[in-house]
PDB file of C-alpha atoms and ligand atoms in Angstrom:
ATOM      1  CA  UNK A 103      -0.035  -0.261   0.126  1.00 71.00           C
ATOM      2  CA  UNK A 104       1.395   3.772  -0.696  1.00 81.00           C
ATOM      3  CA  UNK A 105       2.776   5.389   2.529  1.00 84.00           C
ATOM      4  CA  UNK A 106       2.139   8.914   1.025  1.00 90.00           C
ATOM      5  CA  UNK A 107      -1.212   9.394   1.135  1.00 93.00           C
ATOM      6  CA  UNK A 108      -2.227  12.820   2.467  1.00 95.00           C
ATOM      7  CA  UNK A 109      -5.826  12.042   4.444  1.00 94.00           C
ATOM      8  CA  UNK A 110      -8.223  14.089   3.720  1.00 96.00           C
ATOM      9  CA  UNK A 111      -8.250  16.087   6.965  1.00 97.00           C
ATOM     10  CA  UNK A 112      -4.407  16.994   6.430  1.00 97.00           C
ATOM     11  CA  UNK A 113      -5.481  17.756   3.029  1.00 98.00           C
ATOM     12  CA  UNK A 114      -8.426  20.129   4.082  1.00 98.00           C
ATOM     13  CA  UNK A 115      -6.176  21.645   6.503  1.00 98.00           C
ATOM     14  CA  UNK A 116      -3.792  22.683   3.773  1.00 98.00           C
ATOM     15  CA  UNK A 117      -6.338  24.166   1.192  1.00 98.00           C
ATOM     16  CA  UNK A 118      -8.554  26.006   3.792  1.00 98.00           C
ATOM     17  CA  UNK A 119      -4.860  27.531   4.616  1.00 98.00           C
ATOM     18  CA  UNK A 120      -4.634  28.589   1.274  1.00 98.00           C
ATOM     19  CA  UNK A 121      -8.362  29.715   0.729  1.00 98.00           C
ATOM     20  CA  UNK A 122      -8.031  31.900   3.788  1.00 98.00           C
ATOM     21  CA  UNK A 123      -4.816  33.643   2.498  1.00 98.00           C
ATOM     22  CA  UNK A 124      -6.538  34.190  -0.940  1.00 97.00           C
ATOM     23  CA  UNK A 125      -9.744  35.662   0.682  1.00 97.00           C
ATOM     24  CA  UNK A 126      -7.809  38.457   2.654  1.00 97.00           C
ATOM     25  CA  UNK A 127      -6.648  39.600  -0.385  1.00 95.00           C
ATOM     26  CA  UNK A 128     -10.309  39.862  -2.211  1.00 95.00           C
ATOM     27  CA  UNK A 129     -11.747  43.630  -2.044  1.00 94.00           C
ATOM     28  CA  UNK A 130     -14.331  42.260   0.338  1.00 95.00           C
ATOM     29  CA  UNK A 131     -15.316  38.670   2.284  1.00 97.00           C
ATOM     30  CA  UNK A 132     -17.217  36.210  -0.752  1.00 98.00           C
ATOM     31  CA  UNK A 133     -21.109  36.145   0.423  1.00 98.00           C
ATOM     32  CA  UNK A 134     -22.852  32.458   0.847  1.00 98.00           C
ATOM     33  CA  UNK A 135     -26.082  32.487   1.161  1.00 98.00           C
ATOM     34  CA  UNK A 136     -27.896  29.049   2.751  1.00 98.00           C
ATOM     35  CA  UNK A 137     -31.405  28.837   2.125  1.00 98.00           C
ATOM     36  CA  UNK A 138     -32.996  26.011   4.917  1.00 98.00           C
ATOM     37  CA  UNK A 139     -36.642  24.792   4.258  1.00 98.00           C
ATOM     38  CA  UNK A 140     -37.919  23.262   7.989  1.00 97.00           C
ATOM     39  CA  UNK A 141     -35.848  22.407  10.564  1.00 91.00           C
ATOM     40  CA  UNK A 142     -34.192  19.089   9.985  1.00 93.00           C
ATOM     41  CA  UNK A 143     -32.453  17.853  12.044  1.00 92.00           C
ATOM     42  CA  UNK A 144     -29.125  16.641   9.228  1.00 91.00           C
ATOM     43  CA  UNK A 145     -29.284  19.414   7.873  1.00 95.00           C
ATOM     44  CA  UNK A 146     -28.756  22.023  11.051  1.00 96.00           C
ATOM     45  CA  UNK A 147     -26.020  20.212  11.822  1.00 94.00           C
ATOM     46  CA  UNK A 148     -24.359  20.019   8.051  1.00 95.00           C
ATOM     47  CA  UNK A 149     -25.025  24.399   7.786  1.00 97.00           C
ATOM     48  CA  UNK A 150     -23.505  24.231  11.258  1.00 97.00           C
ATOM     49  CA  UNK A 151     -20.280  22.825   9.402  1.00 96.00           C
ATOM     50  CA  UNK A 152     -20.769  24.949   7.218  1.00 97.00           C
ATOM     51  CA  UNK A 153     -21.031  27.888   8.873  1.00 98.00           C
ATOM     52  CA  UNK A 154     -17.775  26.896  11.467  1.00 97.00           C
ATOM     53  CA  UNK A 155     -16.008  26.723   8.095  1.00 98.00           C
ATOM     54  CA  UNK A 156     -17.206  30.061   6.348  1.00 98.00           C
ATOM     55  CA  UNK A 157     -16.755  31.817   9.791  1.00 98.00           C
ATOM     56  CA  UNK A 158     -12.742  29.478   9.529  1.00 98.00           C
ATOM     57  CA  UNK A 159     -11.514  31.231   5.945  1.00 98.00           C
ATOM     58  CA  UNK A 160     -13.485  34.543   5.533  1.00 98.00           C
ATOM     59  CA  UNK A 161     -16.532  33.576   3.897  1.00 98.00           C
ATOM     60  CA  UNK A 162     -19.953  35.668   5.439  1.00 98.00           C
ATOM     61  CA  UNK A 163     -22.247  33.169   5.470  1.00 98.00           C
ATOM     62  CA  UNK A 164     -26.016  33.988   5.380  1.00 98.00           C
ATOM     63  CA  UNK A 165     -28.332  31.478   6.423  1.00 98.00           C
ATOM     64  CA  UNK A 166     -32.328  32.081   5.830  1.00 97.00           C
ATOM     65  CA  UNK A 167     -34.193  29.882   7.409  1.00 97.00           C
ATOM     66  CA  UNK A 168     -38.207  29.344   5.061  1.00 97.00           C
ATOM     67  CA  UNK A 169     -40.791  27.491   7.449  1.00 97.00           C
ATOM     68  CA  UNK A 170     -42.838  25.433   5.139  1.00 97.00           C
ATOM     69  CA  UNK A 171     -46.549  25.703   7.070  1.00 96.00           C
ATOM     70  CA  UNK A 172     -47.003  29.363   5.831  1.00 95.00           C
ATOM     71  CA  UNK A 173     -44.874  29.767   2.381  1.00 96.00           C
ATOM     72  CA  UNK A 174     -46.035  28.668  -0.704  1.00 97.00           C
ATOM     73  CA  UNK A 175     -43.514  27.364  -3.862  1.00 98.00           C
ATOM     74  CA  UNK A 176     -44.633  31.510  -5.504  1.00 98.00           C
ATOM     75  CA  UNK A 177     -43.597  33.074  -2.185  1.00 98.00           C
ATOM     76  CA  UNK A 178     -39.898  30.857  -2.003  1.00 98.00           C
ATOM     77  CA  UNK A 179     -39.330  31.806  -5.652  1.00 98.00           C
ATOM     78  CA  UNK A 180     -39.532  35.432  -4.364  1.00 98.00           C
ATOM     79  CA  UNK A 181     -37.647  35.163  -1.521  1.00 98.00           C
ATOM     80  CA  UNK A 182     -35.016  32.921  -4.618  1.00 98.00           C
ATOM     81  CA  UNK A 183     -35.525  35.350  -6.519  1.00 98.00           C
ATOM     82  CA  UNK A 184     -34.706  38.883  -4.440  1.00 98.00           C
ATOM     83  CA  UNK A 185     -31.221  36.495  -3.066  1.00 98.00           C
ATOM     84  CA  UNK A 186     -30.223  36.488  -6.222  1.00 98.00           C
ATOM     85  CA  UNK A 187     -30.521  39.751  -6.918  1.00 97.00           C
ATOM     86  CA  UNK A 188     -29.068  40.550  -3.346  1.00 97.00           C
ATOM     87  CA  UNK A 189     -25.212  41.093  -3.479  1.00 96.00           C
ATOM     88  CA  UNK A 190     -24.498  37.303  -2.537  1.00 98.00           C
ATOM     89  CA  UNK A 191     -22.237  35.315  -4.331  1.00 97.00           C
ATOM     90  CA  UNK A 192     -23.038  31.923  -4.014  1.00 98.00           C
ATOM     91  CA  UNK A 193     -26.296  30.202  -3.531  1.00 98.00           C
ATOM     92  CA  UNK A 194     -27.420  27.083  -2.095  1.00 98.00           C
ATOM     93  CA  UNK A 195     -30.601  25.570  -1.216  1.00 98.00           C
ATOM     94  CA  UNK A 196     -30.188  22.764   1.544  1.00 97.00           C
ATOM     95  CA  UNK A 197     -31.220  19.702   0.975  1.00 95.00           C
ATOM     96  CA  UNK A 198     -33.454  17.751   1.279  1.00 94.00           C
ATOM     97  CA  UNK A 199     -36.722  20.270   1.446  1.00 96.00           C
ATOM     98  CA  UNK A 200     -40.704  19.469   1.892  1.00 97.00           C
ATOM     99  CA  UNK A 201     -42.265  17.200  -0.935  1.00 96.00           C
ATOM    100  CA  UNK A 202     -44.778  20.518  -1.337  1.00 97.00           C
ATOM    101  CA  UNK A 203     -41.867  22.299  -4.021  1.00 98.00           C
ATOM    102  CA  UNK A 204     -40.371  22.030  -7.211  1.00 98.00           C
ATOM    103  CA  UNK A 205     -36.918  21.811  -6.669  1.00 97.00           C
ATOM    104  CA  UNK A 206     -35.874  21.920 -10.169  1.00 95.00           C
ATOM    105  CA  UNK A 207     -37.709  24.992 -10.246  1.00 97.00           C
ATOM    106  CA  UNK A 208     -36.191  26.570  -7.293  1.00 98.00           C
ATOM    107  CA  UNK A 209     -32.249  25.092  -8.214  1.00 97.00           C
ATOM    108  CA  UNK A 210     -33.148  26.762 -11.627  1.00 97.00           C
ATOM    109  CA  UNK A 211     -33.833  30.657  -9.764  1.00 98.00           C
ATOM    110  CA  UNK A 212     -30.389  30.301  -8.485  1.00 98.00           C
ATOM    111  CA  UNK A 213     -27.914  32.139 -11.510  1.00 97.00           C
ATOM    112  CA  UNK A 214     -25.510  29.713 -13.130  1.00 97.00           C
ATOM    113  CA  UNK A 215     -22.524  31.442 -11.931  1.00 96.00           C
ATOM    114  CA  UNK A 216     -23.675  31.542  -8.172  1.00 98.00           C
ATOM    115  CA  UNK A 217     -25.194  28.202  -8.670  1.00 98.00           C
ATOM    116  CA  UNK A 218     -21.784  26.454  -6.197  1.00 98.00           C
ATOM    117  CA  UNK A 219     -23.336  23.700  -5.595  1.00 98.00           C
ATOM    118  CA  UNK A 220     -23.245  22.921  -8.898  1.00 97.00           C
ATOM    119  CA  UNK A 221     -26.845  21.146  -8.964  1.00 94.00           C
ATOM    120  CA  UNK A 222     -28.153  22.860 -12.281  1.00 94.00           C
ATOM    121  CA  UNK A 223     -27.160  20.849 -15.463  1.00 91.00           C
ATOM    122  CA  UNK A 224     -25.833  24.349 -17.096  1.00 94.00           C
ATOM    123  CA  UNK A 225     -24.271  25.652 -13.232  1.00 96.00           C
ATOM    124  CA  UNK A 226     -20.632  27.265 -13.578  1.00 96.00           C
ATOM    125  CA  UNK A 227     -19.449  24.894 -11.294  1.00 97.00           C
ATOM    126  CA  UNK A 228     -19.101  20.708 -10.702  1.00 97.00           C
ATOM    127  CA  UNK A 229     -21.041  19.558  -7.972  1.00 98.00           C
ATOM    128  CA  UNK A 230     -19.091  19.993  -4.829  1.00 98.00           C
ATOM    129  CA  UNK A 231     -18.430  15.986  -3.541  1.00 98.00           C
ATOM    130  CA  UNK A 232     -17.188  14.998  -7.159  1.00 98.00           C
ATOM    131  CA  UNK A 233     -14.712  17.803  -6.899  1.00 98.00           C
ATOM    132  CA  UNK A 234     -13.494  17.318  -3.386  1.00 98.00           C
ATOM    133  CA  UNK A 235     -12.858  13.510  -4.353  1.00 98.00           C
ATOM    134  CA  UNK A 236     -10.881  13.935  -7.650  1.00 98.00           C
ATOM    135  CA  UNK A 237      -9.028  16.915  -6.456  1.00 98.00           C
ATOM    136  CA  UNK A 238      -7.618  15.054  -3.232  1.00 98.00           C
ATOM    137  CA  UNK A 239      -7.343  12.280  -5.670  1.00 98.00           C
ATOM    138  CA  UNK A 240      -5.064  14.393  -7.997  1.00 98.00           C
ATOM    139  CA  UNK A 241      -3.172  16.286  -4.933  1.00 98.00           C
ATOM    140  CA  UNK A 242      -2.362  12.382  -4.085  1.00 97.00           C
ATOM    141  CA  UNK A 243      -1.448  11.582  -7.543  1.00 97.00           C
ATOM    142  CA  UNK A 244      -3.327   9.040  -7.871  1.00 98.00           C
ATOM    143  CA  UNK A 245      -3.159   8.205 -11.624  1.00 98.00           C
ATOM    144  CA  UNK A 246      -6.231   7.563 -13.523  1.00 98.00           C
ATOM    145  CA  UNK A 247      -5.646   6.740 -17.694  1.00 98.00           C
ATOM    146  CA  UNK A 248      -5.394   3.113 -17.600  1.00 97.00           C
ATOM    147  CA  UNK A 249      -7.360   2.685 -13.822  1.00 98.00           C
ATOM    148  CA  UNK A 250     -10.264   0.987 -13.766  1.00 98.00           C
ATOM    149  CA  UNK A 251     -12.528   2.213 -11.337  1.00 98.00           C
ATOM    150  CA  UNK A 252     -16.387   0.982  -9.696  1.00 98.00           C
ATOM    151  CA  UNK A 253     -18.650   3.760  -8.990  1.00 98.00           C
ATOM    152  CA  UNK A 254     -21.762   2.600  -6.708  1.00 98.00           C
ATOM    153  CA  UNK A 255     -24.688   5.203  -7.028  1.00 98.00           C
ATOM    154  CA  UNK A 256     -25.877   7.229  -9.981  1.00 97.00           C
ATOM    155  CA  UNK A 257     -27.651   9.782  -7.934  1.00 96.00           C
ATOM    156  CA  UNK A 258     -27.481  13.671 -10.158  1.00 93.00           C
ATOM    157  CA  UNK A 259     -25.007  15.215  -7.773  1.00 94.00           C
ATOM    158  CA  UNK A 260     -22.732  12.231  -6.849  1.00 97.00           C
ATOM    159  CA  UNK A 261     -22.672   8.725  -8.833  1.00 98.00           C
ATOM    160  CA  UNK A 262     -23.278  10.479 -12.086  1.00 98.00           C
ATOM    161  CA  UNK A 263     -20.821  13.077 -12.066  1.00 98.00           C
ATOM    162  CA  UNK A 264     -17.963  11.740 -10.357  1.00 98.00           C
ATOM    163  CA  UNK A 265     -18.605   8.734 -13.511  1.00 98.00           C
ATOM    164  CA  UNK A 266     -18.447  11.612 -16.271  1.00 98.00           C
ATOM    165  CA  UNK A 267     -14.974  13.663 -14.194  1.00 98.00           C
ATOM    166  CA  UNK A 268     -13.542   9.775 -13.867  1.00 98.00           C
ATOM    167  CA  UNK A 269     -14.243   9.234 -17.347  1.00 98.00           C
ATOM    168  CA  UNK A 270     -12.973  12.453 -18.714  1.00 98.00           C
ATOM    169  CA  UNK A 271      -9.766  11.666 -16.690  1.00 98.00           C
ATOM    170  CA  UNK A 272      -9.194   8.740 -18.712  1.00 98.00           C
ATOM    171  CA  UNK A 273     -10.526   6.004 -16.482  1.00 98.00           C
ATOM    172  CA  UNK A 274     -12.464   2.708 -17.119  1.00 98.00           C
ATOM    173  CA  UNK A 275     -15.636   3.834 -15.595  1.00 98.00           C
ATOM    174  CA  UNK A 276     -18.641   0.580 -14.314  1.00 98.00           C
ATOM    175  CA  UNK A 277     -21.006   2.373 -12.372  1.00 98.00           C
ATOM    176  CA  UNK A 278     -23.393   0.297 -10.187  1.00 98.00           C
ATOM    177  CA  UNK A 279     -26.657   0.736  -9.607  1.00 97.00           C
ATOM    178  CA  UNK A 280     -29.473  -1.164  -7.234  1.00 95.00           C
ATOM    179  CA  UNK A 281     -30.277  -3.411  -9.783  1.00 97.00           C
ATOM    180  CA  UNK A 282     -26.701  -4.424 -10.717  1.00 97.00           C
ATOM    181  CA  UNK A 283     -26.514  -7.998 -10.168  1.00 95.00           C
ATOM    182  CA  UNK A 284     -23.826  -9.060  -8.622  1.00 94.00           C
ATOM    183  CA  UNK A 285     -21.560  -6.118  -7.151  1.00 96.00           C
ATOM    184  CA  UNK A 286     -18.874  -7.614  -5.636  1.00 96.00           C
ATOM    185  CA  UNK A 287     -17.785  -9.030  -9.378  1.00 97.00           C
ATOM    186  CA  UNK A 288     -17.211  -4.980 -10.260  1.00 98.00           C
ATOM    187  CA  UNK A 289     -15.909  -3.627  -7.163  1.00 97.00           C
ATOM    188  CA  UNK A 290     -13.070  -7.001  -6.634  1.00 96.00           C
ATOM    189  CA  UNK A 291     -12.197  -6.378 -10.494  1.00 97.00           C
ATOM    190  CA  UNK A 292     -11.176  -2.178  -9.276  1.00 97.00           C
ATOM    191  CA  UNK A 293      -8.428  -1.070  -9.206  1.00 97.00           C
ATOM    192  CA  UNK A 294     -10.419   1.888  -7.329  1.00 98.00           C
ATOM    193  CA  UNK A 295     -13.853   2.188  -5.460  1.00 97.00           C
ATOM    194  CA  UNK A 296     -16.511   4.519  -4.893  1.00 98.00           C
ATOM    195  CA  UNK A 297     -18.907   3.633  -2.834  1.00 98.00           C
ATOM    196  CA  UNK A 298     -22.108   5.717  -2.716  1.00 98.00           C
ATOM    197  CA  UNK A 299     -24.734   2.869  -1.561  1.00 97.00           C
ATOM    198  CA  UNK A 300     -25.995   4.085   2.548  1.00 96.00           C
ATOM    199  CA  UNK A 301     -25.599   1.184   3.862  1.00 96.00           C
ATOM    200  CA  UNK A 302     -24.257   1.210   7.205  1.00 95.00           C
ATOM    201  CA  UNK A 303     -20.994  -1.385   6.685  1.00 91.00           C
ATOM    202  CA  UNK A 304     -22.369  -2.323   3.524  1.00 94.00           C
ATOM    203  CA  UNK A 305     -18.829  -3.736   2.191  1.00 93.00           C
ATOM    204  CA  UNK A 306     -16.031  -5.010   4.103  1.00 89.00           C
ATOM    205  CA  UNK A 307     -12.247  -6.290   2.886  1.00 86.00           C
ATOM    206  CA  UNK A 308     -14.180  -9.340   0.508  1.00 89.00           C
ATOM    207  CA  UNK A 309     -15.519  -7.725  -1.747  1.00 93.00           C
ATOM    208  CA  UNK A 310     -11.986  -5.619  -3.039  1.00 93.00           C
ATOM    209  CA  UNK A 311      -9.061  -7.520  -4.396  1.00 92.00           C
ATOM    210  CA  UNK A 312      -5.745  -7.376  -3.485  1.00 89.00           C
ATOM    211  CA  UNK A 313      -4.989  -4.375  -6.125  1.00 92.00           C
ATOM    212  CA  UNK A 314      -7.092  -1.783  -5.014  1.00 94.00           C
ATOM    213  CA  UNK A 315      -5.356   0.708  -4.747  1.00 94.00           C
ATOM    214  CA  UNK A 316      -8.224   2.807  -3.057  1.00 95.00           C
ATOM    215  CA  UNK A 317     -12.238   2.791  -1.447  1.00 95.00           C
ATOM    216  CA  UNK A 318     -13.586   5.686  -1.142  1.00 96.00           C
ATOM    217  CA  UNK A 319     -15.987   5.965   1.378  1.00 96.00           C
ATOM    218  CA  UNK A 320     -18.859   8.478   0.409  1.00 97.00           C
ATOM    219  CA  UNK A 321     -21.780   7.023   2.241  1.00 96.00           C
ATOM    220  CA  UNK A 322     -22.665   8.638   5.262  1.00 93.00           C
ATOM    221  CA  UNK A 323     -24.932   6.824   7.760  1.00 94.00           C
ATOM    222  CA  UNK A 324     -25.785   5.616  11.153  1.00 93.00           C
ATOM    223  CA  UNK A 325     -24.914   2.145  12.526  1.00 91.00           C
ATOM    224  CA  UNK A 326     -27.642  -0.146  15.138  1.00 92.00           C
ATOM    225  CA  UNK A 327     -25.893   2.359  17.785  1.00 92.00           C
ATOM    226  CA  UNK A 328     -26.575   5.484  15.757  1.00 91.00           C
ATOM    227  CA  UNK A 329     -22.774   5.914  15.485  1.00 92.00           C
ATOM    228  CA  UNK A 330     -22.236   7.962  12.301  1.00 92.00           C
ATOM    229  CA  UNK A 331     -20.558   5.127   9.441  1.00 93.00           C
ATOM    230  CA  UNK A 332     -19.796   4.947   6.072  1.00 94.00           C
ATOM    231  CA  UNK A 333     -20.544   1.734   3.544  1.00 96.00           C
ATOM    232  CA  UNK A 334     -17.615   0.440   3.843  1.00 93.00           C
ATOM    233  CA  UNK A 335     -16.359  -2.112   7.467  1.00 89.00           C
ATOM    234  CA  UNK A 336     -13.743  -0.913   8.471  1.00 76.00           C
ATOM    235  CA  UNK A 337     -12.652  -3.427  10.885  1.00 68.00           C
ATOM    236  CA  UNK A 338     -10.600  -5.655   8.851  1.00 62.00           C
ATOM    237  CA  UNK A 339      -7.251  -3.307   9.487  1.00 63.00           C
ATOM    238  CA  UNK A 340      -5.003  -6.393   8.966  1.00 61.00           C
ATOM    239  CA  UNK A 341      -5.877  -6.123   4.758  1.00 62.00           C
ATOM    240  CA  UNK A 342      -5.840  -2.150   5.381  1.00 63.00           C
ATOM    241  CA  UNK A 343      -2.497  -1.915   6.195  1.00 56.00           C
ATOM    242  CA  UNK A 344      -1.560  -4.255   3.425  1.00 63.00           C
ATOM    243  CA  UNK A 345      -3.124  -2.396   0.109  1.00 78.00           C
ATOM    244  CA  UNK A 346      -6.086  -0.772   0.299  1.00 89.00           C
ATOM    245  CA  UNK A 347      -6.173   2.920   1.248  1.00 92.00           C
ATOM    246  CA  UNK A 348      -9.747   4.054   2.905  1.00 93.00           C
ATOM    247  CA  UNK A 349     -11.226   7.127   3.205  1.00 94.00           C
ATOM    248  CA  UNK A 350     -12.809   6.839   6.847  1.00 92.00           C
ATOM    249  CA  UNK A 351     -16.001   8.058   8.231  1.00 93.00           C
ATOM    250  CA  UNK A 352     -15.912  10.390   9.667  1.00 92.00           C
ATOM    251  CA  UNK A 353     -13.192  12.835   8.168  1.00 94.00           C
ATOM    252  CA  UNK A 354     -13.200  11.942   4.645  1.00 96.00           C
ATOM    253  CA  UNK A 355     -15.542  12.967   2.007  1.00 97.00           C
ATOM    254  CA  UNK A 356     -17.655  15.183   3.979  1.00 96.00           C
ATOM    255  CA  UNK A 357     -15.093  17.376   5.223  1.00 97.00           C
ATOM    256  CA  UNK A 358     -13.935  17.462   0.906  1.00 98.00           C
ATOM    257  CA  UNK A 359     -17.495  18.184   0.249  1.00 98.00           C
ATOM    258  CA  UNK A 360     -17.254  21.097   2.487  1.00 98.00           C
ATOM    259  CA  UNK A 361     -14.062  22.012   1.520  1.00 98.00           C
ATOM    260  CA  UNK A 362     -15.369  21.846  -2.906  1.00 98.00           C
ATOM    261  CA  UNK A 363     -18.109  24.504  -1.740  1.00 98.00           C
ATOM    262  CA  UNK A 364     -15.868  27.296  -0.159  1.00 98.00           C
ATOM    263  CA  UNK A 365     -13.286  27.013  -3.138  1.00 98.00           C
ATOM    264  CA  UNK A 366     -16.503  27.400  -5.371  1.00 98.00           C
ATOM    265  CA  UNK A 367     -17.183  30.224  -3.036  1.00 98.00           C
ATOM    266  CA  UNK A 368     -14.710  32.143  -3.693  1.00 98.00           C
ATOM    267  CA  UNK A 369     -14.451  31.074  -7.853  1.00 97.00           C
ATOM    268  CA  UNK A 370     -18.132  32.404  -7.728  1.00 98.00           C
ATOM    269  CA  UNK A 371     -17.009  36.163  -6.677  1.00 97.00           C
ATOM    270  CA  UNK A 372     -13.857  35.495  -8.539  1.00 95.00           C
ATOM    271  CA  UNK A 373     -16.046  35.389 -11.763  1.00 93.00           C
ATOM    272  CA  UNK A 374     -19.198  37.564 -10.746  1.00 88.00           C
ATOM    273  CA  UNK A 375     -15.807  40.318  -9.939  1.00 86.00           C
ATOM    274  CA  UNK A 376     -13.203  39.524 -12.978  1.00 81.00           C
ATOM    275  CA  UNK A 377     -15.969  37.917 -15.686  1.00 72.00           C
ATOM    276  CA  UNK A 378     -18.100  40.802 -15.105  1.00 59.00           C
ATOM    277  CA  UNK A 379     -21.290  38.271 -15.672  1.00 48.00           C
ATOM    278  CA  UNK A 380     -23.518  40.397 -13.348  1.00 41.00           C
TER     279      UNK A 380
HETATM  280  N1  GUN B1735     -27.722  17.975   2.411  1.00 96.04           N
HETATM  281  C1  GUN B1735     -26.340  17.399   2.432  1.00 96.04           C
HETATM  282  N2  GUN B1735     -25.868  17.260   1.920  1.00 96.04           N
HETATM  283  C2  GUN B1735     -25.874  18.443   1.212  1.00 96.04           C
HETATM  284  C3  GUN B1735     -25.085  19.147  -0.334  1.00 96.04           C
HETATM  285  O1  GUN B1735     -23.758  19.236  -0.361  1.00 96.04           O
HETATM  286  N3  GUN B1735     -25.274  20.389  -0.201  1.00 96.04           N
HETATM  287  C4  GUN B1735     -26.875  21.043   0.098  1.00 96.04           C
HETATM  288  N4  GUN B1735     -27.952  22.235  -1.058  1.00 96.04           N
HETATM  289  N5  GUN B1735     -27.711  20.106   0.795  1.00 96.04           N
HETATM  290  C5  GUN B1735     -27.150  18.952   0.873  1.00 96.04           C
END
């Protein structure tokens, strides 16, 4: 196994320092608006994490709370339109939102140059989770050309864009989904596995080959004791030491995603300031 890999945690610390330094030299603080509808507990905790990152590196975060019992689609559309016209650089709608709203219509009100989640088809930005993963792999000099990759999950914001980004980099990619007959067949033949299955401890090391260099665990699950865990059972440390590097949960992809959002906000600021897009 490679012993020179910079962990997600250390990489994020390095990159956050760089961002903080870059922001110090801008004319003003970049502004991120986070729109939250209702009070989902997981969303509260994600937003807290974003606030912490923003405070740490010098981004102004504006948290806009909307309640579904008193607000209809049209009114939310007005709120987003107003925020889009204001001095914000990046705007995100925290997911999930209640089913009574048409999410795509709301997302399409965010201008492409402010869509820092990268959720619009024509966004100026890459979705944060795939971007975070690819950037971290590039920092660690993982090769893409000639590598067999297995992506598990085909969601619009993670699996699909990640698959496309790996293909663009020259990798050979299989994207599995819940109807794939034998996922182990694909994971056992992969150099890199990217798991967004969302089932606690779904894989163990018998599902990966001896030559598997990297498993990126994208799962954010709760185990039977309500403890945060990924898709990969990380208990078999002997195998871990032999060959395969597995990103931890927590402390892995979640941090990469948060970093990518901050980078997108700073890029959004630069696009709007220097390319006159507003
Ligand atoms: N909910 C969970 N993760 C995310 C994310 O990356 N972006 C948004 N907008 N909502 C989320």
